[in-house]
Amino acid sequence: MLRKMYMKRFIYFFVFFLLLTLSLFFVMNRLSSKTLEDNLIGASKNQLDYVKGILDGIMYEANMYGVQFAADSDVRFYQSQVIELSNYDSQMKKNEIVDRLRQILLSSRSIESIGIYWKSEESFLSTNNTLEARLPFKEVQERGWRIVEGSLYYFAVYPYIQKNGKVEPAQYVVGVKLKTDYLKSLLKKAVNNDSSNAFFLFNQQQLWSEKEVDNDLLKAVNSMLTPQPESTVKYDYHTKSDDYYVLSRYIEPIDAYLITYTRTNDFLQPLDRNRKVFLVSILAVLTLGLFVIFTFYRNYYRNIRLLEKKFSQVEQGNHNTRITENTDKEFYSLFRSFNHMVAEIQELFVSLKTETDLRRSAELKQLQAQINPHFLYNSLFYIMSVAQFSPDAVMRMSKHLAEYYRYLTKLDQHEVTLESELQFAEHFLIIMTLSKKIEYKIDLPAELASLPLTPLIIQPVVENAIQHGIEGRQGAHQVTIDVKRTQTAITIRISDDGKGLSQEDIHRLETQLESDTPPEGIRGVGLWNVNRRLRNTYGELSGLQFSTNDWGGLSVLMLIDFSAEKGETYATTDRG
């Protein structure tokens, strides 16, 4: 697996890991920013609700005092009593009402003044009995909240309750003026810190604030405002350099908005700074990582790939390859060991080839020496016995005997063709048919004639079929040689109609052939030798197999399994 991990894949994985880390950090940073912003907005909403609650209490208090004095009997009958009372008693009555109004101011922090104005008499009682104080009362015809000269008033009129749906003119007006500075001081409770500001916006025109409000922000907010009395509405406002979130709460009784806005840059700036530091760190890690990868590639990976390439050449049989590139200390010893190892392997293969050639030559000479001399004697005696009355038989015997021994004496190569090996076996069979009653048949497909084959591999099996098969059974006289091919092997089946072998004898014979040493004596040595040569030359899947045929005799199957190299040769022969 490590051999297949290319450098490009490693770089891709490294970059992917960095991008994944960067993405996770970006997501975490966004989540942190969102969480912080949500917490800030939540805190601002709570503060806004708190101020709204205080303001509702102030308005309720002003409303209550206005209604209280509008329905008060002393106030309602004050004008009629003044006419009937003396000047002293009238003044005392006036002082009594004013004292009651002033007592309210002592118990309230939000009320600046309270006044009562009788329209028909144009008389005015107030805690602030100045000419300017009575002016806001003159135009009032109905109860409600008003902004007059930058101050917030609540007006109650008498009659307070209209009868039968008829609008009756106001007899007198009770006005409660709230402290503007106190209302502005409430705005401090609606801000988080110096990055926040709050203000009241009345009728979307008049502004109350303790701090200066940016005009562009005010215009943008004014265009976005919608009256939603029961909820706090959030808006976003952005400039080139700053980001804001804006919260507004509509106060329906006074037709005003309580608005707070916060610049988020001051809160998110530490996170932005951390993000920038992290990005710089990621770039530094990326640069360092690429440098390490380049160094690894130059000093290690390239040398490892070179070593892998050289090993592949050795596997393909190129034992002359060497590593001649200059390298550093880490790989110098390894490359030197590789060159030494390949040189040793090359010497070993040369030595092995020499020994193999010598062994095959010795085996061939041994096989040539093992040819039964009795075969020659019997053939010569046959020639002598028929020389006087059958010259043709002498000529045929002499011809095939000469071809037989010429093949043996001139055999100096390690491979022959299948056709020549079968011709050699046929010479032997013809010689045997001249002296004995034997019939034979050889079936060789034409496309297999030039197939390379190790020499003297078929004749010993044919000779064994005649000596131990046909000669051991009365009337036996048939020998067949059948050559076939499969996908990866060649089979040569040699069958006779001799006495055959029992299953126990076949098993015993197969056991002898599997032995590493030849059987004692001369019986079975030929078959053991053929089986051993087949396995040594063509691999462990090759060898001899035995079975009883339809004649009752023995069939010897010679299986030749071609390796990859032999298979290529076979395929070439088959195509030719």
Coordinates of C-alpha atoms in Angstrom, one line a residue:
M1 CA 0.0 0.0 0.0
L2 CA 2.8 2.4 0.8
R3 CA 4.4 1.7 -2.5
K4 CA 1.3 3.0 -4.3
M5 CA 1.1 6.2 -2.3
Y6 CA 2.4 8.7 -4.7
M7 CA 3.7 12.1 -3.8
K8 CA 0.8 13.9 -5.5
R9 CA -1.7 12.0 -3.4
F10 CA 0.2 12.9 -0.2
I11 CA 0.2 16.6 -1.2
Y12 CA -3.5 16.5 -1.9
F13 CA -4.2 14.9 1.4
F14 CA -2.0 17.5 3.2
V15 CA -3.8 20.4 1.4
F16 CA -7.2 18.8 2.1
F17 CA -6.4 18.4 5.8
L18 CA -5.4 22.1 6.0
L19 CA -8.5 23.2 4.1
L20 CA -10.6 21.0 6.4
T21 CA -9.0 22.6 9.4
L22 CA -9.5 26.1 8.0
S23 CA -13.1 25.3 7.2
L24 CA -13.8 24.0 10.7
F25 CA -12.1 27.1 12.2
F26 CA -14.2 29.3 9.9
V27 CA -17.4 27.5 11.0
M28 CA -16.4 27.7 14.7
N29 CA -15.5 31.4 14.3
R30 CA -18.8 32.1 12.6
L31 CA -20.7 30.2 15.3
S32 CA -18.8 32.0 18.0
S33 CA -19.5 35.4 16.4
K34 CA -23.2 34.4 16.0
T35 CA -23.4 33.2 19.6
L36 CA -21.8 36.4 20.9
E37 CA -24.0 38.5 18.7
D38 CA -27.1 36.6 19.8
N39 CA -26.1 37.1 23.5
L40 CA -25.5 40.8 22.9
I41 CA -28.9 41.1 21.2
G42 CA -30.6 39.1 23.9
A43 CA -29.0 41.3 26.6
S44 CA -30.0 44.5 24.7
K45 CA -33.6 43.2 24.3
N46 CA -33.8 42.5 28.1
Q47 CA -32.5 46.0 28.8
L48 CA -35.0 47.5 26.3
D49 CA -37.8 45.6 27.9
Y50 CA -36.7 46.8 31.4
V51 CA -36.7 50.4 30.3
K52 CA -40.0 49.9 28.6
G53 CA -41.4 48.5 31.9
I54 CA -40.2 51.6 33.8
L55 CA -41.7 53.9 31.1
D56 CA -45.0 52.1 31.3
G57 CA -45.0 52.7 35.1
I58 CA -44.3 56.4 34.6
M59 CA -47.1 56.7 32.0
Y60 CA -49.5 54.8 34.3
E61 CA -48.6 57.2 37.1
A62 CA -49.1 60.3 35.0
N63 CA -52.4 58.9 33.7
M64 CA -53.6 58.1 37.1
Y65 CA -52.9 61.5 38.5
G66 CA -54.5 63.2 35.5
V67 CA -57.7 61.1 35.9
Q68 CA -57.7 61.6 39.7
F69 CA -57.7 65.4 39.5
A70 CA -60.0 65.5 36.5
A71 CA -62.6 63.6 38.6
D72 CA -61.8 65.3 41.9
S73 CA -64.9 67.1 43.4
D74 CA -62.8 70.0 44.8
V75 CA -61.5 70.7 41.3
R76 CA -64.8 70.2 39.7
F77 CA -66.6 72.7 42.0
Y78 CA -63.7 75.0 42.5
Q79 CA -64.9 77.8 40.2
S80 CA -68.4 77.9 41.7
Q81 CA -66.9 77.9 45.2
V82 CA -64.6 80.8 44.4
I83 CA -67.5 82.9 43.5
E84 CA -69.4 82.2 46.7
L85 CA -66.4 82.3 49.1
S86 CA -64.7 85.4 50.4
N87 CA -61.3 86.3 49.1
Y88 CA -59.6 84.7 52.0
D89 CA -61.5 81.5 51.8
S90 CA -61.1 81.5 48.1
Q91 CA -57.3 81.8 48.5
M92 CA -57.2 79.1 51.0
K93 CA -59.1 76.8 48.7
K94 CA -56.7 77.5 45.9
N95 CA -53.7 76.9 48.2
E96 CA -55.3 73.6 49.3
I97 CA -55.5 72.3 45.7
V98 CA -51.9 73.5 44.9
D99 CA -50.6 71.8 48.0
R100 CA -52.2 68.6 47.0
L101 CA -50.5 68.9 43.6
R102 CA -47.1 69.6 45.2
Q103 CA -47.4 66.6 47.4
I104 CA -47.5 64.5 44.3
L105 CA -44.2 66.0 43.1
L106 CA -42.6 65.1 46.4
S107 CA -43.5 61.4 46.0
S108 CA -42.7 61.1 42.2
R109 CA -39.3 61.3 40.6
S110 CA -40.6 61.5 37.0
I111 CA -43.3 64.2 37.3
E112 CA -42.0 67.8 36.8
S113 CA -45.2 69.7 37.3
I114 CA -49.0 69.3 37.4
G115 CA -51.5 72.0 36.3
I116 CA -55.2 72.6 36.1
Y117 CA -56.7 75.0 33.5
W118 CA -60.3 76.2 33.5
K119 CA -61.1 77.2 29.9
S120 CA -64.1 79.5 30.4
E121 CA -62.6 81.4 33.3
E122 CA -59.0 81.0 31.9
S123 CA -57.8 80.5 35.5
F124 CA -54.8 78.2 36.1
L125 CA -53.5 76.4 39.1
S126 CA -50.1 74.7 38.9
T127 CA -47.0 73.7 40.7
N128 CA -45.3 75.9 38.2
N129 CA -47.5 79.0 38.0
T130 CA -45.8 80.8 35.2
L131 CA -47.2 82.3 32.0
E132 CA -45.3 79.8 29.9
A133 CA -46.6 76.9 31.9
R134 CA -50.3 77.6 31.1
L135 CA -49.7 77.9 27.3
P136 CA -49.8 74.2 26.5
F137 CA -53.2 73.8 28.2
K138 CA -55.1 76.3 26.1
E139 CA -55.3 74.2 22.9
V140 CA -56.2 70.9 24.6
Q141 CA -59.7 69.6 23.8
E142 CA -59.2 65.9 24.5
R143 CA -57.2 63.6 26.8
G144 CA -54.0 62.0 25.7
W145 CA -50.2 62.4 25.4
R146 CA -48.6 65.3 23.6
I147 CA -45.1 66.6 23.0
V148 CA -45.1 70.3 23.7
E149 CA -41.9 72.4 23.4
G150 CA -39.7 69.4 23.9
S151 CA -41.6 68.1 26.9
L152 CA -44.0 65.2 27.3
Y153 CA -47.4 65.9 28.8
Y154 CA -50.4 63.8 29.7
F155 CA -53.7 65.7 29.5
A156 CA -57.0 64.7 31.1
V157 CA -60.2 66.7 30.5
Y158 CA -63.5 67.1 32.3
P159 CA -66.0 65.8 31.6
Y160 CA -63.9 62.7 31.6
I161 CA -66.7 60.4 30.4
Q162 CA -68.8 61.5 27.4
K163 CA -72.5 60.7 27.6
N164 CA -74.6 59.1 24.8
G165 CA -71.7 59.4 22.4
K166 CA -71.9 63.2 22.4
V167 CA -68.7 65.2 22.5
E168 CA -69.1 67.9 25.2
P169 CA -66.6 70.8 25.3
A170 CA -63.9 70.5 28.0
Q171 CA -64.6 72.6 31.1
Y172 CA -61.1 72.2 32.5
V173 CA -57.9 70.4 31.7
V174 CA -55.5 68.6 34.0
G175 CA -52.0 68.4 32.6
V176 CA -49.1 66.2 34.0
K177 CA -45.7 67.2 32.7
L178 CA -42.9 64.6 32.9
K179 CA -39.3 65.4 33.6
T180 CA -37.4 65.3 30.3
D181 CA -34.0 64.8 31.9
Y182 CA -35.4 61.9 33.9
L183 CA -36.8 60.2 30.8
K184 CA -33.4 60.7 29.0
S185 CA -31.6 59.2 32.0
L186 CA -33.6 56.0 31.4
L187 CA -31.8 55.6 28.1
K188 CA -28.6 54.7 30.1
K189 CA -30.3 51.6 31.3
A190 CA -30.9 50.5 27.6
V191 CA -27.3 50.5 26.5
N192 CA -24.5 47.9 27.1
N193 CA -21.4 50.0 27.0
D194 CA -19.8 52.8 25.2
S195 CA -20.4 51.0 21.8
S196 CA -24.1 51.4 22.3
N197 CA -26.5 54.3 22.3
A198 CA -30.3 54.7 22.8
F199 CA -32.8 57.4 22.0
F200 CA -36.5 58.2 21.9
L201 CA -38.0 59.1 18.5
F202 CA -41.4 60.8 18.8
N203 CA -43.6 61.0 15.7
Q204 CA -40.6 59.8 13.7
Q205 CA -39.3 63.4 13.9
Q206 CA -38.4 64.6 17.4
L207 CA -35.4 63.0 19.0
W208 CA -34.4 62.6 22.6
S209 CA -31.0 61.3 23.4
E210 CA -28.1 62.0 25.8
K211 CA -25.5 61.2 23.1
E212 CA -25.2 62.4 19.6
V213 CA -26.9 60.1 17.0
D214 CA -25.4 59.6 13.6
N215 CA -27.6 61.3 11.0
D216 CA -27.2 58.5 8.4
L217 CA -28.1 55.9 10.9
L218 CA -31.1 57.9 12.0
K219 CA -32.3 58.2 8.4
A220 CA -31.8 54.5 7.7
V221 CA -33.6 53.5 10.9
N222 CA -36.4 56.0 10.3
S223 CA -37.1 54.4 6.9
M224 CA -37.2 50.9 8.4
L225 CA -39.4 51.5 11.4
T226 CA -42.8 49.8 11.6
P227 CA -45.1 50.1 14.6
Q228 CA -45.3 46.7 16.4
P229 CA -46.3 47.4 20.0
E230 CA -46.0 43.9 21.4
S231 CA -42.5 43.0 20.2
T232 CA -38.9 44.2 19.8
V233 CA -37.8 44.5 16.2
K234 CA -34.2 44.1 15.1
Y235 CA -32.6 45.8 12.1
D236 CA -29.1 45.6 10.7
Y237 CA -27.2 48.6 9.6
H238 CA -23.8 48.6 7.8
T239 CA -21.3 51.2 6.8
K240 CA -18.0 50.9 5.0
S241 CA -16.2 50.5 8.3
D242 CA -18.8 49.6 10.9
D243 CA -21.6 47.1 11.5
Y244 CA -24.6 47.8 13.8
Y245 CA -27.6 46.0 15.0
V246 CA -30.6 48.2 15.9
L247 CA -33.5 47.3 18.3
S248 CA -36.7 49.3 18.4
R249 CA -39.7 49.1 20.6
Y250 CA -42.9 51.0 19.7
I251 CA -44.7 52.7 22.6
E252 CA -48.2 53.2 21.3
P253 CA -49.7 55.6 24.0
I254 CA -47.1 58.3 23.3
D255 CA -46.5 57.3 19.6
A256 CA -42.8 57.0 20.1
Y257 CA -40.1 54.5 19.5
L258 CA -37.5 53.5 22.1
I259 CA -34.5 52.6 20.0
T260 CA -31.0 51.3 20.9
Y261 CA -28.2 50.5 18.5
T262 CA -24.8 48.8 19.1
R263 CA -21.7 48.8 17.1
T264 CA -20.6 45.1 16.9
N265 CA -17.1 45.8 15.7
D266 CA -15.8 46.3 19.3
F267 CA -17.2 43.0 20.4
L268 CA -16.2 41.0 17.3
Q269 CA -12.8 42.6 16.9
P270 CA -11.0 40.1 19.2
L271 CA -12.5 37.2 17.2
D272 CA -11.5 38.9 14.0
R273 CA -8.0 39.3 15.3
N274 CA -7.9 35.7 16.4
R275 CA -9.1 34.7 12.9
K276 CA -6.4 36.7 11.3
V277 CA -3.7 35.2 13.5
F278 CA -5.1 31.7 12.8
L279 CA -5.0 32.4 9.0
V280 CA -1.5 33.6 9.2
S281 CA -0.6 30.5 11.2
I282 CA -2.3 28.2 8.6
L283 CA -0.4 29.9 5.9
A284 CA 2.8 29.5 7.8
V285 CA 2.0 25.8 8.4
L286 CA 1.1 25.4 4.8
T287 CA 4.4 27.0 3.7
L288 CA 6.4 24.9 6.2
G289 CA 4.5 21.8 5.2
L290 CA 5.2 22.3 1.5
F291 CA 8.9 22.9 2.3
V292 CA 9.0 19.7 4.3
I293 CA 7.3 17.8 1.5
F294 CA 9.7 19.2 -1.1
T295 CA 12.7 18.3 1.2
F296 CA 11.2 14.9 1.7
Y297 CA 10.7 14.4 -2.0
R298 CA 14.1 15.6 -2.9
N299 CA 16.0 13.7 -0.2
Y300 CA 13.9 10.7 0.5
Y301 CA 11.0 10.0 -1.8
R302 CA 12.9 10.4 -5.0
N303 CA 15.6 8.0 -3.8
I304 CA 13.0 5.5 -2.6
R305 CA 11.3 5.7 -6.0
L306 CA 14.7 5.2 -7.7
L307 CA 15.4 2.1 -5.5
E308 CA 11.9 0.8 -6.3
K309 CA 12.5 1.2 -10.0
K310 CA 15.8 -0.6 -9.8
F311 CA 14.2 -3.5 -7.8
S312 CA 11.6 -3.7 -10.5
Q313 CA 14.3 -4.0 -13.2
V314 CA 15.9 -6.8 -11.2
E315 CA 12.6 -8.6 -10.9
Q316 CA 12.3 -8.4 -14.7
G317 CA 15.7 -10.1 -15.1
N318 CA 17.9 -7.1 -15.6
H319 CA 20.8 -8.0 -13.4
N320 CA 23.2 -5.5 -15.0
T321 CA 21.4 -2.5 -13.5
R322 CA 23.2 -0.4 -10.9
I323 CA 22.5 2.8 -9.0
T324 CA 25.1 5.3 -10.0
E325 CA 23.3 8.5 -8.9
N326 CA 25.0 10.7 -6.3
T327 CA 23.1 10.6 -3.0
D328 CA 23.5 11.8 0.5
K329 CA 24.7 9.9 3.6
E330 CA 21.3 8.4 4.4
F331 CA 21.0 6.5 1.1
Y332 CA 24.7 6.0 0.3
S333 CA 25.0 2.8 2.3
L334 CA 21.6 1.5 1.1
F335 CA 22.5 2.1 -2.6
R336 CA 25.9 0.5 -2.1
S337 CA 24.3 -2.5 -0.5
F338 CA 21.8 -2.7 -3.4
N339 CA 24.6 -2.7 -6.0
H340 CA 26.5 -5.3 -4.0
M341 CA 23.4 -7.5 -3.7
V342 CA 22.6 -7.2 -7.5
A343 CA 26.2 -8.1 -8.3
E344 CA 26.0 -11.1 -6.1
I345 CA 22.7 -12.2 -7.6
Q346 CA 24.2 -11.8 -11.1
E347 CA 27.1 -13.9 -10.2
L348 CA 24.8 -16.5 -8.6
F349 CA 22.6 -16.6 -11.8
V350 CA 25.7 -17.1 -14.0
S351 CA 26.9 -19.8 -11.7
L352 CA 23.5 -21.4 -11.6
K353 CA 23.2 -21.3 -15.4
T354 CA 26.6 -22.9 -15.8
E355 CA 25.7 -25.6 -13.3
T356 CA 22.3 -26.2 -14.9
D357 CA 23.9 -26.6 -18.4
L358 CA 26.5 -29.0 -17.0
R359 CA 23.8 -30.9 -15.2
R360 CA 21.6 -31.2 -18.3
S361 CA 24.6 -32.3 -20.3
A362 CA 25.5 -34.9 -17.8
E363 CA 21.9 -36.1 -17.7
L364 CA 21.8 -36.4 -21.5
K365 CA 25.1 -38.3 -21.6
Q366 CA 23.8 -40.5 -18.8
L367 CA 20.6 -41.2 -20.8
Q368 CA 22.6 -42.0 -23.9
A369 CA 24.7 -44.4 -21.9
Q370 CA 21.6 -46.0 -20.4
I371 CA 20.3 -47.2 -23.8
N372 CA 19.9 -50.9 -23.4
P373 CA 22.8 -52.7 -25.1
H374 CA 20.6 -55.8 -25.5
F375 CA 18.5 -53.8 -27.9
L376 CA 21.5 -53.5 -30.2
Y377 CA 22.5 -57.1 -29.8
N378 CA 19.0 -58.3 -30.6
S379 CA 18.8 -56.1 -33.7
L380 CA 22.1 -57.3 -35.0
F381 CA 21.1 -61.0 -34.4
Y382 CA 17.9 -60.3 -36.3
I383 CA 19.8 -58.9 -39.2
M384 CA 22.0 -62.0 -39.3
S385 CA 19.1 -64.3 -39.1
V386 CA 17.2 -62.8 -42.1
A387 CA 20.2 -61.7 -44.2
Q388 CA 20.1 -64.9 -46.4
F389 CA 16.4 -65.0 -47.3
S390 CA 15.0 -61.4 -46.7
P391 CA 17.3 -58.6 -47.9
D392 CA 14.5 -56.1 -47.7
A393 CA 14.1 -56.8 -44.0
V394 CA 17.8 -56.3 -43.5
M395 CA 17.7 -52.9 -45.3
R396 CA 14.7 -51.7 -43.3
M397 CA 16.3 -52.8 -40.0
S398 CA 19.6 -51.3 -40.9
K399 CA 18.0 -48.0 -42.0
H400 CA 16.0 -47.5 -38.8
L401 CA 18.7 -48.8 -36.6
A402 CA 21.1 -46.3 -38.2
E403 CA 18.6 -43.4 -37.8
Y404 CA 18.0 -44.5 -34.2
Y405 CA 21.7 -44.4 -33.2
R406 CA 22.4 -41.3 -35.3
Y407 CA 19.8 -39.4 -33.3
L408 CA 21.5 -40.6 -30.1
T409 CA 25.0 -39.9 -31.1
K410 CA 24.3 -36.4 -32.5
L411 CA 22.1 -35.3 -29.6
D412 CA 24.1 -32.4 -28.2
Q413 CA 21.4 -29.8 -27.5
H414 CA 19.1 -29.4 -24.6
E415 CA 15.9 -29.0 -26.6
V416 CA 14.5 -30.8 -29.6
T417 CA 11.1 -30.6 -31.3
L418 CA 8.2 -32.8 -30.4
E419 CA 8.2 -34.1 -34.0
S420 CA 11.8 -35.2 -33.9
E421 CA 11.3 -36.9 -30.5
L422 CA 8.3 -38.8 -31.9
Q423 CA 10.3 -39.8 -35.0
F424 CA 13.0 -41.2 -32.7
A425 CA 10.3 -43.2 -30.9
E426 CA 8.9 -44.3 -34.2
H427 CA 12.3 -45.6 -35.3
F428 CA 12.3 -47.7 -32.1
L429 CA 8.8 -49.0 -32.8
I430 CA 9.6 -49.9 -36.4
I431 CA 12.6 -51.8 -35.3
M432 CA 10.5 -53.7 -32.7
T433 CA 7.8 -54.5 -35.4
L434 CA 10.4 -56.1 -37.6
S435 CA 11.3 -58.6 -34.9
K436 CA 7.9 -58.8 -33.1
K437 CA 4.2 -58.7 -34.0
I438 CA 3.5 -55.1 -32.9
E439 CA 1.1 -52.5 -34.2
Y440 CA 1.5 -48.8 -33.4
K441 CA -0.2 -45.5 -34.0
I442 CA 1.1 -42.0 -33.5
D443 CA -1.3 -39.1 -33.5
L444 CA 0.5 -35.7 -33.6
P445 CA -1.4 -32.5 -34.6
A446 CA 0.5 -30.5 -37.2
E447 CA 0.4 -27.3 -35.2
L448 CA 2.4 -29.0 -32.3
A449 CA 5.1 -30.5 -34.5
S450 CA 7.7 -27.8 -33.9
L451 CA 7.0 -27.5 -30.2
P452 CA 10.3 -27.5 -28.2
L453 CA 10.8 -30.4 -25.9
T454 CA 13.5 -31.8 -23.7
P455 CA 15.2 -34.8 -25.5
L456 CA 14.9 -38.6 -24.8
I457 CA 11.6 -38.1 -22.8
I458 CA 9.2 -40.2 -24.8
Q459 CA 11.3 -43.3 -26.0
P460 CA 11.9 -44.6 -22.5
V461 CA 8.1 -44.7 -21.8
V462 CA 7.5 -46.4 -25.1
E463 CA 10.2 -49.0 -24.4
N464 CA 8.7 -49.6 -20.9
A465 CA 5.3 -50.2 -22.5
I466 CA 6.7 -53.0 -24.8
Q467 CA 9.0 -54.6 -22.3
H468 CA 6.8 -54.6 -19.2
G469 CA 3.4 -54.4 -20.9
I470 CA 3.1 -56.2 -24.2
E471 CA 5.7 -58.8 -23.6
G472 CA 4.0 -59.7 -20.3
R473 CA 0.7 -60.6 -21.9
Q474 CA -0.1 -63.3 -24.5
G475 CA -1.4 -61.8 -27.7
A476 CA -0.8 -58.1 -26.8
H477 CA 0.5 -56.2 -29.7
Q478 CA -0.9 -52.6 -29.8
V479 CA 0.9 -49.3 -28.8
T480 CA -0.6 -45.8 -29.4
I481 CA 0.9 -42.4 -28.9
D482 CA -1.7 -39.6 -28.7
V483 CA -0.6 -35.9 -28.4
K484 CA -3.2 -33.3 -27.4
R485 CA -3.0 -29.8 -26.0
T486 CA -5.0 -27.9 -23.4
Q487 CA -5.0 -24.2 -22.5
T488 CA -1.7 -24.3 -20.6
A489 CA -0.3 -27.8 -21.1
I490 CA 0.6 -30.6 -23.6
T491 CA -0.5 -34.2 -22.9
I492 CA 1.3 -37.2 -24.5
R493 CA -0.7 -40.4 -23.8
I494 CA 1.2 -43.7 -24.4
S495 CA -1.1 -46.7 -24.2
D496 CA -0.6 -50.4 -24.7
D497 CA -2.8 -53.5 -24.5
G498 CA -0.3 -55.4 -22.2
K499 CA -0.9 -56.9 -18.9
G500 CA -1.4 -53.6 -17.1
L501 CA -1.2 -52.8 -13.4
S502 CA -3.6 -53.2 -10.5
Q503 CA -4.7 -50.1 -8.5
E504 CA -2.3 -51.2 -5.7
D505 CA 0.6 -51.5 -8.2
I506 CA -0.3 -48.0 -9.7
H507 CA -0.3 -46.5 -6.3
R508 CA 3.0 -48.1 -5.4
L509 CA 4.5 -46.9 -8.7
E510 CA 3.3 -43.3 -8.1
T511 CA 4.8 -43.5 -4.6
Q512 CA 8.2 -44.5 -6.1
L513 CA 8.1 -41.6 -8.5
E514 CA 7.4 -39.1 -5.8
S515 CA 10.5 -40.2 -3.9
D516 CA 13.6 -38.0 -4.0
T517 CA 15.9 -41.0 -4.7
P518 CA 15.5 -43.5 -7.6
P519 CA 14.2 -47.0 -6.7
E520 CA 16.6 -49.8 -6.0
G521 CA 17.6 -52.0 -8.8
I522 CA 16.9 -51.3 -12.4
R523 CA 13.1 -51.7 -12.5
G524 CA 11.3 -48.4 -12.5
V525 CA 14.5 -46.3 -12.8
G526 CA 13.6 -45.2 -16.4
L527 CA 10.1 -43.9 -15.4
W528 CA 11.5 -42.2 -12.2
N529 CA 14.1 -40.5 -14.4
V530 CA 11.6 -39.2 -16.9
N531 CA 9.2 -38.0 -14.2
R532 CA 12.1 -36.1 -12.4
R533 CA 13.3 -34.5 -15.7
L534 CA 9.8 -33.3 -16.5
R535 CA 9.4 -31.7 -13.1
N536 CA 12.8 -30.1 -13.1
T537 CA 12.3 -28.7 -16.6
Y538 CA 8.6 -27.7 -16.7
G539 CA 7.6 -27.3 -13.0
E540 CA 5.9 -29.3 -10.3
L541 CA 2.6 -29.6 -12.2
S542 CA 4.3 -31.6 -14.9
G543 CA 5.1 -35.4 -14.6
L544 CA 3.7 -38.8 -15.3
Q545 CA 0.2 -40.1 -14.5
F546 CA -1.0 -43.7 -14.7
S547 CA -4.4 -45.3 -15.5
T548 CA -5.9 -48.5 -16.8
N549 CA -7.2 -48.2 -20.4
D550 CA -10.1 -49.8 -22.2
W551 CA -7.8 -52.7 -23.5
G552 CA -7.0 -53.6 -19.9
G553 CA -3.4 -52.4 -20.4
L554 CA -1.6 -49.4 -18.9
S555 CA -1.9 -45.8 -20.2
V556 CA 0.9 -43.4 -19.2
L557 CA -0.1 -39.7 -19.4
M558 CA 2.9 -37.4 -19.8
L559 CA 1.7 -33.9 -18.7
I560 CA 3.9 -31.0 -19.7
D561 CA 2.8 -27.7 -18.0
F562 CA 4.3 -24.6 -19.6
S563 CA 5.4 -21.7 -17.4
A564 CA 4.9 -18.1 -18.6
E565 CA 8.1 -18.2 -20.6
K566 CA 7.4 -21.6 -22.0
G567 CA 3.8 -20.7 -22.7
E568 CA 4.9 -17.7 -24.8
T569 CA 7.1 -20.1 -26.9
Y570 CA 4.2 -22.5 -27.2
A571 CA 1.9 -19.8 -28.3
T572 CA 4.3 -18.7 -31.0
T573 CA 4.7 -22.2 -32.2
D574 CA 0.9 -22.7 -32.3
R575 CA 0.4 -19.6 -34.4
G576 CA 3.1 -20.7 -36.9

